[in-house]
PDB file of C-alpha atoms in Angstrom:
ATOM      1  CA  UNK A  80      28.176  84.168  84.936  1.00  0.00           C
ATOM      2  CA  UNK A  81      30.885  83.301  83.185  1.00  0.00           C
ATOM      3  CA  UNK A  82      29.664  82.590  79.668  1.00  0.00           C
ATOM      4  CA  UNK A  83      31.862  80.869  77.244  1.00  0.00           C
ATOM      5  CA  UNK A  84      34.288  82.279  79.262  1.00  0.00           C
ATOM      6  CA  UNK A  85      34.586  79.384  81.323  1.00  0.00           C
ATOM      7  CA  UNK A  86      36.203  77.774  78.706  1.00  0.00           C
ATOM      8  CA  UNK A  87      39.397  79.425  78.332  1.00  0.00           C
ATOM      9  CA  UNK A  88      41.282  77.094  80.130  1.00  0.00           C
ATOM     10  CA  UNK A  89      40.109  74.479  77.887  1.00  0.00           C
ATOM     11  CA  UNK A  90      40.653  76.189  74.828  1.00  0.00           C
ATOM     12  CA  UNK A  91      44.199  77.280  75.395  1.00  0.00           C
ATOM     13  CA  UNK A  92      45.086  73.576  76.487  1.00  0.00           C
ATOM     14  CA  UNK A  93      43.983  72.587  73.120  1.00  0.00           C
ATOM     15  CA  UNK A  94      46.854  74.629  71.990  1.00  0.00           C
ATOM     16  CA  UNK A  95      49.489  73.968  74.388  1.00  0.00           C
ATOM     17  CA  UNK A  96      51.385  71.996  71.358  1.00  0.00           C
ATOM     18  CA  UNK A  97      50.837  74.909  68.896  1.00  0.00           C
ATOM     19  CA  UNK A  98      51.929  77.689  71.918  1.00  0.00           C
ATOM     20  CA  UNK A  99      55.173  75.616  72.635  1.00  0.00           C
ATOM     21  CA  UNK A 100      56.284  75.410  68.706  1.00  0.00           C
ATOM     22  CA  UNK A 101      55.329  79.188  68.391  1.00  0.00           C
ATOM     23  CA  UNK A 102      57.791  79.732  71.349  1.00  0.00           C
ATOM     24  CA  UNK A 103      59.975  77.449  69.924  1.00  0.00           C
ATOM     25  CA  UNK A 104      60.183  79.168  66.629  1.00  0.00           C
ATOM     26  CA  UNK A 105      60.348  82.221  68.574  1.00  0.00           C
ATOM     27  CA  UNK A 106      57.486  83.759  66.727  1.00  0.00           C
ATOM     28  CA  UNK A 107      57.153  87.614  68.159  1.00  0.00           C
ATOM     29  CA  UNK A 108      53.328  87.198  70.052  1.00  0.00           C
ATOM     30  CA  UNK A 109      52.572  90.713  68.270  1.00  0.00           C
ATOM     31  CA  UNK A 110      52.997  89.043  65.312  1.00  0.00           C
ATOM     32  CA  UNK A 111      50.321  86.361  66.674  1.00  0.00           C
ATOM     33  CA  UNK A 112      48.082  89.485  67.898  1.00  0.00           C
ATOM     34  CA  UNK A 113      47.963  91.115  64.814  1.00  0.00           C
ATOM     35  CA  UNK A 114      47.589  88.337  62.711  1.00  0.00           C
ATOM     36  CA  UNK A 115      44.099  88.137  65.034  1.00  0.00           C
ATOM     37  CA  UNK A 116      43.542  91.204  63.692  1.00  0.00           C
ATOM     38  CA  UNK A 117      43.605  90.074  59.607  1.00  0.00           C
ATOM     39  CA  UNK A 118      41.677  87.186  60.809  1.00  0.00           C
ATOM     40  CA  UNK A 119      38.575  89.556  62.672  1.00  0.00           C
ATOM     41  CA  UNK A 120      39.491  91.395  59.207  1.00  0.00           C
ATOM     42  CA  UNK A 121      39.259  88.318  56.559  1.00  0.00           C
ATOM     43  CA  UNK A 122      35.983  87.562  58.844  1.00  0.00           C
ATOM     44  CA  UNK A 123      34.067  90.582  58.217  1.00  0.00           C
ATOM     45  CA  UNK A 124      34.732  90.408  54.343  1.00  0.00           C
ATOM     46  CA  UNK A 125      33.017  86.642  54.290  1.00  0.00           C
ATOM     47  CA  UNK A 126      30.122  88.684  56.021  1.00  0.00           C
ATOM     48  CA  UNK A 127      30.503  91.450  53.269  1.00  0.00           C
ATOM     49  CA  UNK A 128      30.580  89.537  49.845  1.00  0.00           C
ATOM     50  CA  UNK A 129      28.831  86.126  50.948  1.00  0.00           C
ATOM     51  CA  UNK A 130      25.090  86.136  50.852  1.00  0.00           C
ATOM     52  CA  UNK A 131      23.890  84.266  54.366  1.00  0.00           C
ATOM     53  CA  UNK A 132      23.727  80.359  54.688  1.00  0.00           C
ATOM     54  CA  UNK A 133      26.183  77.317  55.581  1.00  0.00           C
ATOM     55  CA  UNK A 134      29.043  78.554  53.057  1.00  0.00           C
ATOM     56  CA  UNK A 135      29.317  82.090  54.892  1.00  0.00           C
ATOM     57  CA  UNK A 136      29.111  80.774  58.295  1.00  0.00           C
ATOM     58  CA  UNK A 137      31.382  77.756  57.150  1.00  0.00           C
ATOM     59  CA  UNK A 138      33.760  80.536  56.700  1.00  0.00           C
ATOM     60  CA  UNK A 139      33.411  82.934  59.744  1.00  0.00           C
ATOM     61  CA  UNK A 140      33.412  80.300  62.433  1.00  0.00           C
ATOM     62  CA  UNK A 141      36.968  79.250  61.042  1.00  0.00           C
ATOM     63  CA  UNK A 142      38.243  82.418  60.701  1.00  0.00           C
ATOM     64  CA  UNK A 143      36.670  83.789  64.512  1.00  0.00           C
ATOM     65  CA  UNK A 144      37.961  81.032  65.989  1.00  0.00           C
ATOM     66  CA  UNK A 145      41.504  81.013  64.177  1.00  0.00           C
ATOM     67  CA  UNK A 146      41.076  84.599  65.753  1.00  0.00           C
ATOM     68  CA  UNK A 147      39.862  83.423  69.141  1.00  0.00           C
ATOM     69  CA  UNK A 148      43.708  81.320  68.908  1.00  0.00           C
ATOM     70  CA  UNK A 149      45.292  84.648  67.902  1.00  0.00           C
ATOM     71  CA  UNK A 150      44.070  86.109  71.018  1.00  0.00           C
ATOM     72  CA  UNK A 151      44.677  83.167  73.538  1.00  0.00           C
ATOM     73  CA  UNK A 152      48.613  82.075  72.126  1.00  0.00           C
ATOM     74  CA  UNK A 153      50.108  86.321  72.332  1.00  0.00           C
ATOM     75  CA  UNK A 154      49.984  86.152  75.871  1.00  0.00           C
ATOM     76  CA  UNK A 155      51.178  82.260  76.449  1.00  0.00           C
ATOM     77  CA  UNK A 156      53.514  82.899  73.896  1.00  0.00           C
ATOM     78  CA  UNK A 157      55.136  85.859  75.969  1.00  0.00           C
ATOM     79  CA  UNK A 158      54.886  84.258  78.767  1.00  0.00           C
ATOM     80  CA  UNK A 159      56.616  81.402  78.026  1.00  0.00           C
ATOM     81  CA  UNK A 160      59.088  83.286  75.662  1.00  0.00           C
ATOM     82  CA  UNK A 161      59.895  85.817  78.830  1.00  0.00           C
ATOM     83  CA  UNK A 162      58.878  88.404  76.067  1.00  0.00           C
ATOM     84  CA  UNK A 163      56.456  89.910  78.245  1.00  0.00           C
ATOM     85  CA  UNK A 164      55.916  93.740  78.669  1.00  0.00           C
ATOM     86  CA  UNK A 165      53.678  96.936  79.453  1.00  0.00           C
ATOM     87  CA  UNK A 166      53.236  97.930  76.035  1.00  0.00           C
ATOM     88  CA  UNK A 167      51.848  94.047  74.732  1.00  0.00           C
ATOM     89  CA  UNK A 168      49.188  95.076  77.070  1.00  0.00           C
ATOM     90  CA  UNK A 169      47.901  98.061  75.198  1.00  0.00           C
ATOM     91  CA  UNK A 170      48.886  96.157  71.706  1.00  0.00           C
ATOM     92  CA  UNK A 171      46.590  93.368  73.288  1.00  0.00           C
ATOM     93  CA  UNK A 172      43.736  95.470  73.944  1.00  0.00           C
ATOM     94  CA  UNK A 173      44.086  97.178  70.497  1.00  0.00           C
ATOM     95  CA  UNK A 174      44.292  94.230  68.450  1.00  0.00           C
ATOM     96  CA  UNK A 175      41.102  92.502  70.366  1.00  0.00           C
ATOM     97  CA  UNK A 176      39.046  95.907  69.366  1.00  0.00           C
ATOM     98  CA  UNK A 177      40.564  96.450  65.908  1.00  0.00           C
ATOM     99  CA  UNK A 178      39.120  92.679  65.014  1.00  0.00           C
ATOM    100  CA  UNK A 179      36.192  93.001  66.150  1.00  0.00           C
ATOM    101  CA  UNK A 180      35.608  96.239  64.670  1.00  0.00           C
ATOM    102  CA  UNK A 181      36.741  94.955  61.554  1.00  0.00           C
ATOM    103  CA  UNK A 182      34.259  92.360  61.763  1.00  0.00           C
ATOM    104  CA  UNK A 183      31.505  95.105  62.314  1.00  0.00           C
ATOM    105  CA  UNK A 184      32.812  96.737  58.997  1.00  0.00           C
ATOM    106  CA  UNK A 185      31.719  93.759  57.434  1.00  0.00           C
ATOM    107  CA  UNK A 186      28.184  93.690  58.770  1.00  0.00           C
ATOM    108  CA  UNK A 187      27.717  97.286  57.004  1.00  0.00           C
ATOM    109  CA  UNK A 188      26.990  95.465  53.667  1.00  0.00           C
ATOM    110  CA  UNK A 189      24.949  92.710  55.179  1.00  0.00           C
ATOM    111  CA  UNK A 190      22.703  94.428  58.129  1.00  0.00           C
ATOM    112  CA  UNK A 191      21.099  98.092  58.768  1.00  0.00           C
ATOM    113  CA  UNK A 192      23.897 100.411  59.695  1.00  0.00           C
ATOM    114  CA  UNK A 193      21.813 101.503  63.346  1.00  0.00           C
ATOM    115  CA  UNK A 194      21.638  98.051  64.235  1.00  0.00           C
ATOM    116  CA  UNK A 195      25.681  97.579  63.715  1.00  0.00           C
ATOM    117  CA  UNK A 196      26.720 100.341  64.558  1.00  0.00           C
ATOM    118  CA  UNK A 197      24.580  99.959  67.872  1.00  0.00           C
ATOM    119  CA  UNK A 198      25.890  96.525  68.328  1.00  0.00           C
ATOM    120  CA  UNK A 199      29.601  97.433  68.131  1.00  0.00           C
ATOM    121  CA  UNK A 200      29.378 100.268  70.651  1.00  0.00           C
ATOM    122  CA  UNK A 201      27.242  98.255  72.922  1.00  0.00           C
ATOM    123  CA  UNK A 202      30.142  95.567  72.703  1.00  0.00           C
ATOM    124  CA  UNK A 203      32.827  97.665  73.256  1.00  0.00           C
ATOM    125  CA  UNK A 204      31.200  98.732  76.394  1.00  0.00           C
ATOM    126  CA  UNK A 205      32.141  95.514  78.730  1.00  0.00           C
ATOM    127  CA  UNK A 206      35.749  96.173  78.324  1.00  0.00           C
ATOM    128  CA  UNK A 207      36.103  99.828  78.316  1.00  0.00           C
ATOM    129  CA  UNK A 208      34.839  98.892  82.368  1.00  0.00           C
ATOM    130  CA  UNK A 209      36.843  96.138  82.797  1.00  0.00           C
ATOM    131  CA  UNK A 210      39.892  98.421  81.748  1.00  0.00           C
ATOM    132  CA  UNK A 211      38.824 101.554  84.243  1.00  0.00           C
ATOM    133  CA  UNK A 212      38.485  99.403  86.523  1.00  0.00           C
ATOM    134  CA  UNK A 213      41.628  98.267  86.139  1.00  0.00           C
ATOM    135  CA  UNK A 214      43.285 101.498  86.011  1.00  0.00           C
ATOM    136  CA  UNK A 215      41.449 102.122  89.286  1.00  0.00           C
ATOM    137  CA  UNK A 216      43.491  98.934  90.771  1.00  0.00           C
ATOM    138  CA  UNK A 217      40.786  96.145  90.452  1.00  0.00           C
ATOM    139  CA  UNK A 218      41.198  92.790  88.828  1.00  0.00           C
ATOM    140  CA  UNK A 219      40.416  92.822  85.585  1.00  0.00           C
ATOM    141  CA  UNK A 220      36.631  91.676  85.756  1.00  0.00           C
ATOM    142  CA  UNK A 221      35.718  89.445  83.092  1.00  0.00           C
ATOM    143  CA  UNK A 222      33.027  86.827  82.314  1.00  0.00           C
ATOM    144  CA  UNK A 223      29.589  88.065  81.743  1.00  0.00           C
ATOM    145  CA  UNK A 224      26.536  86.351  79.689  1.00  0.00           C
ATOM    146  CA  UNK A 225      27.558  88.305  75.932  1.00  0.00           C
ATOM    147  CA  UNK A 226      31.465  88.442  75.822  1.00  0.00           C
ATOM    148  CA  UNK A 227      33.873  88.430  73.230  1.00  0.00           C
ATOM    149  CA  UNK A 228      33.396  84.702  72.768  1.00  0.00           C
ATOM    150  CA  UNK A 229      29.087  84.866  72.934  1.00  0.00           C
ATOM    151  CA  UNK A 230      29.641  87.614  70.481  1.00  0.00           C
ATOM    152  CA  UNK A 231      31.884  85.403  68.081  1.00  0.00           C
ATOM    153  CA  UNK A 232      29.073  82.560  68.036  1.00  0.00           C
ATOM    154  CA  UNK A 233      26.694  85.423  67.408  1.00  0.00           C
ATOM    155  CA  UNK A 234      28.232  86.660  64.395  1.00  0.00           C
ATOM    156  CA  UNK A 235      28.393  83.351  62.703  1.00  0.00           C
ATOM    157  CA  UNK A 236      24.772  83.072  63.436  1.00  0.00           C
ATOM    158  CA  UNK A 237      24.495  86.194  61.555  1.00  0.00           C
ATOM    159  CA  UNK A 238      26.340  84.987  59.033  1.00  0.00           C
ATOM    160  CA  UNK A 239      24.257  81.784  58.414  1.00  0.00           C
ATOM    161  CA  UNK A 240      20.807  82.953  59.049  1.00  0.00           C
ATOM    162  CA  UNK A 241      20.895  86.981  58.331  1.00  0.00           C
ATOM    163  CA  UNK A 242      17.841  88.390  60.992  1.00  0.00           C
ATOM    164  CA  UNK A 243      19.981  91.092  61.818  1.00  0.00           C
ATOM    165  CA  UNK A 244      17.262  93.135  63.943  1.00  0.00           C
ATOM    166  CA  UNK A 245      17.536  90.124  66.444  1.00  0.00           C
ATOM    167  CA  UNK A 246      21.109  88.876  66.537  1.00  0.00           C
ATOM    168  CA  UNK A 247      22.270  92.502  66.776  1.00  0.00           C
ATOM    169  CA  UNK A 248      19.692  92.847  69.168  1.00  0.00           C
ATOM    170  CA  UNK A 249      20.911  90.119  71.021  1.00  0.00           C
ATOM    171  CA  UNK A 250      24.270  91.788  70.906  1.00  0.00           C
ATOM    172  CA  UNK A 251      23.062  95.143  72.175  1.00  0.00           C
ATOM    173  CA  UNK A 252      21.514  93.413  74.730  1.00  0.00           C
ATOM    174  CA  UNK A 253      23.356  90.888  76.014  1.00  0.00           C
ATOM    175  CA  UNK A 254      26.260  93.714  76.469  1.00  0.00           C
ATOM    176  CA  UNK A 255      24.801  95.835  78.087  1.00  0.00           C
ATOM    177  CA  UNK A 256      23.779  93.387  80.312  1.00  0.00           C
ATOM    178  CA  UNK A 257      27.662  92.292  80.823  1.00  0.00           C
ATOM    179  CA  UNK A 258      28.580  96.152  81.140  1.00  0.00           C
ATOM    180  CA  UNK A 259      26.612  96.326  83.882  1.00  0.00           C
ATOM    181  CA  UNK A 260      27.319  93.036  85.460  1.00  0.00           C
ATOM    182  CA  UNK A 261      31.183  94.094  85.443  1.00  0.00           C
ATOM    183  CA  UNK A 262      30.779  96.806  86.786  1.00  0.00           C
ATOM    184  CA  UNK A 263      28.628  95.752  89.920  1.00  0.00           C
ATOM    185  CA  UNK A 264      32.019  93.713  90.324  1.00  0.00           C
ATOM    186  CA  UNK A 265      34.224  96.688  89.880  1.00  0.00           C
ATOM    187  CA  UNK A 266      31.930  99.230  92.499  1.00  0.00           C
ATOM    188  CA  UNK A 267      32.355  95.907  95.054  1.00  0.00           C
ATOM    189  CA  UNK A 268      35.716  95.332  94.912  1.00  0.00           C
ATOM    190  CA  UNK A 269      37.079  98.624  95.231  1.00  0.00           C
ATOM    191  CA  UNK A 270      34.783  99.101  97.874  1.00  0.00           C
ATOM    192  CA  UNK A 271      36.057  95.836  99.936  1.00  0.00           C
ATOM    193  CA  UNK A 272      38.915  95.202  98.208  1.00  0.00           C
ATOM    194  CA  UNK A 273      37.741  91.141  97.980  1.00  0.00           C
ATOM    195  CA  UNK A 274      38.662  90.025  94.279  1.00  0.00           C
ATOM    196  CA  UNK A 275      34.757  89.276  92.255  1.00  0.00           C
ATOM    197  CA  UNK A 276      34.045  86.025  90.465  1.00  0.00           C
ATOM    198  CA  UNK A 277      35.476  86.208  86.906  1.00  0.00           C
ATOM    199  CA  UNK A 278      38.354  88.291  87.874  1.00  0.00           C
ATOM    200  CA  UNK A 279      41.737  88.198  87.047  1.00  0.00           C
ATOM    201  CA  UNK A 280      45.029  90.386  87.890  1.00  0.00           C
ATOM    202  CA  UNK A 281      45.671  92.837  84.966  1.00  0.00           C
ATOM    203  CA  UNK A 282      48.227  92.097  82.586  1.00  0.00           C
ATOM    204  CA  UNK A 283      51.864  93.184  82.032  1.00  0.00           C
ATOM    205  CA  UNK A 284      52.309  91.757  78.792  1.00  0.00           C
ATOM    206  CA  UNK A 285      50.933  90.851  74.938  1.00  0.00           C
ATOM    207  CA  UNK A 286      47.438  88.539  75.681  1.00  0.00           C
ATOM    208  CA  UNK A 287      46.993  89.369  78.595  1.00  0.00           C
ATOM    209  CA  UNK A 288      43.386  88.192  80.180  1.00  0.00           C
ATOM    210  CA  UNK A 289      40.340  89.924  78.542  1.00  0.00           C
TER     211      UNK A 289
END
């Protein structure tokens, strides 16, 4: 059950020409990582100041697609330009979490804090489990019913319709289900040594799989 994560290769192909241009211009991968954080913060700002509706949804959708593009490009640029580093993996993960927390921070101005904070905590669990598994020697587990891309789609739905209890409830339930699924996969591979579906080797550079 890889969810929208299964579209990542298609998305990467769409960005190929942009990636080559960035490599040719020697744009640092870290700049793309932090640009993604900036786009996440801008999406949070739009949620904070715009009322739910078509304008807010369009703004949030564009900004979150840009955020996902940066998350895809930083690793590709690092690999193609030969600038992968071990710390790049740390920066990659930190940028991902900061970008998403920035969106949640904007939601605090438009939804009850209990729902937003509960969703933010639940949304972090799948990544924590995947990282713990990778630290223990398992391949990096990906996918699930509510990963990063699905959460972006739910942010856009919130921007369009409000409905905080429903949509943040879906983030919480979906993230917990994703965390449980990843935990089962990690436990299986650590017991048997067989790579589970939806797993990728732990990266050694900025923008690795997440």
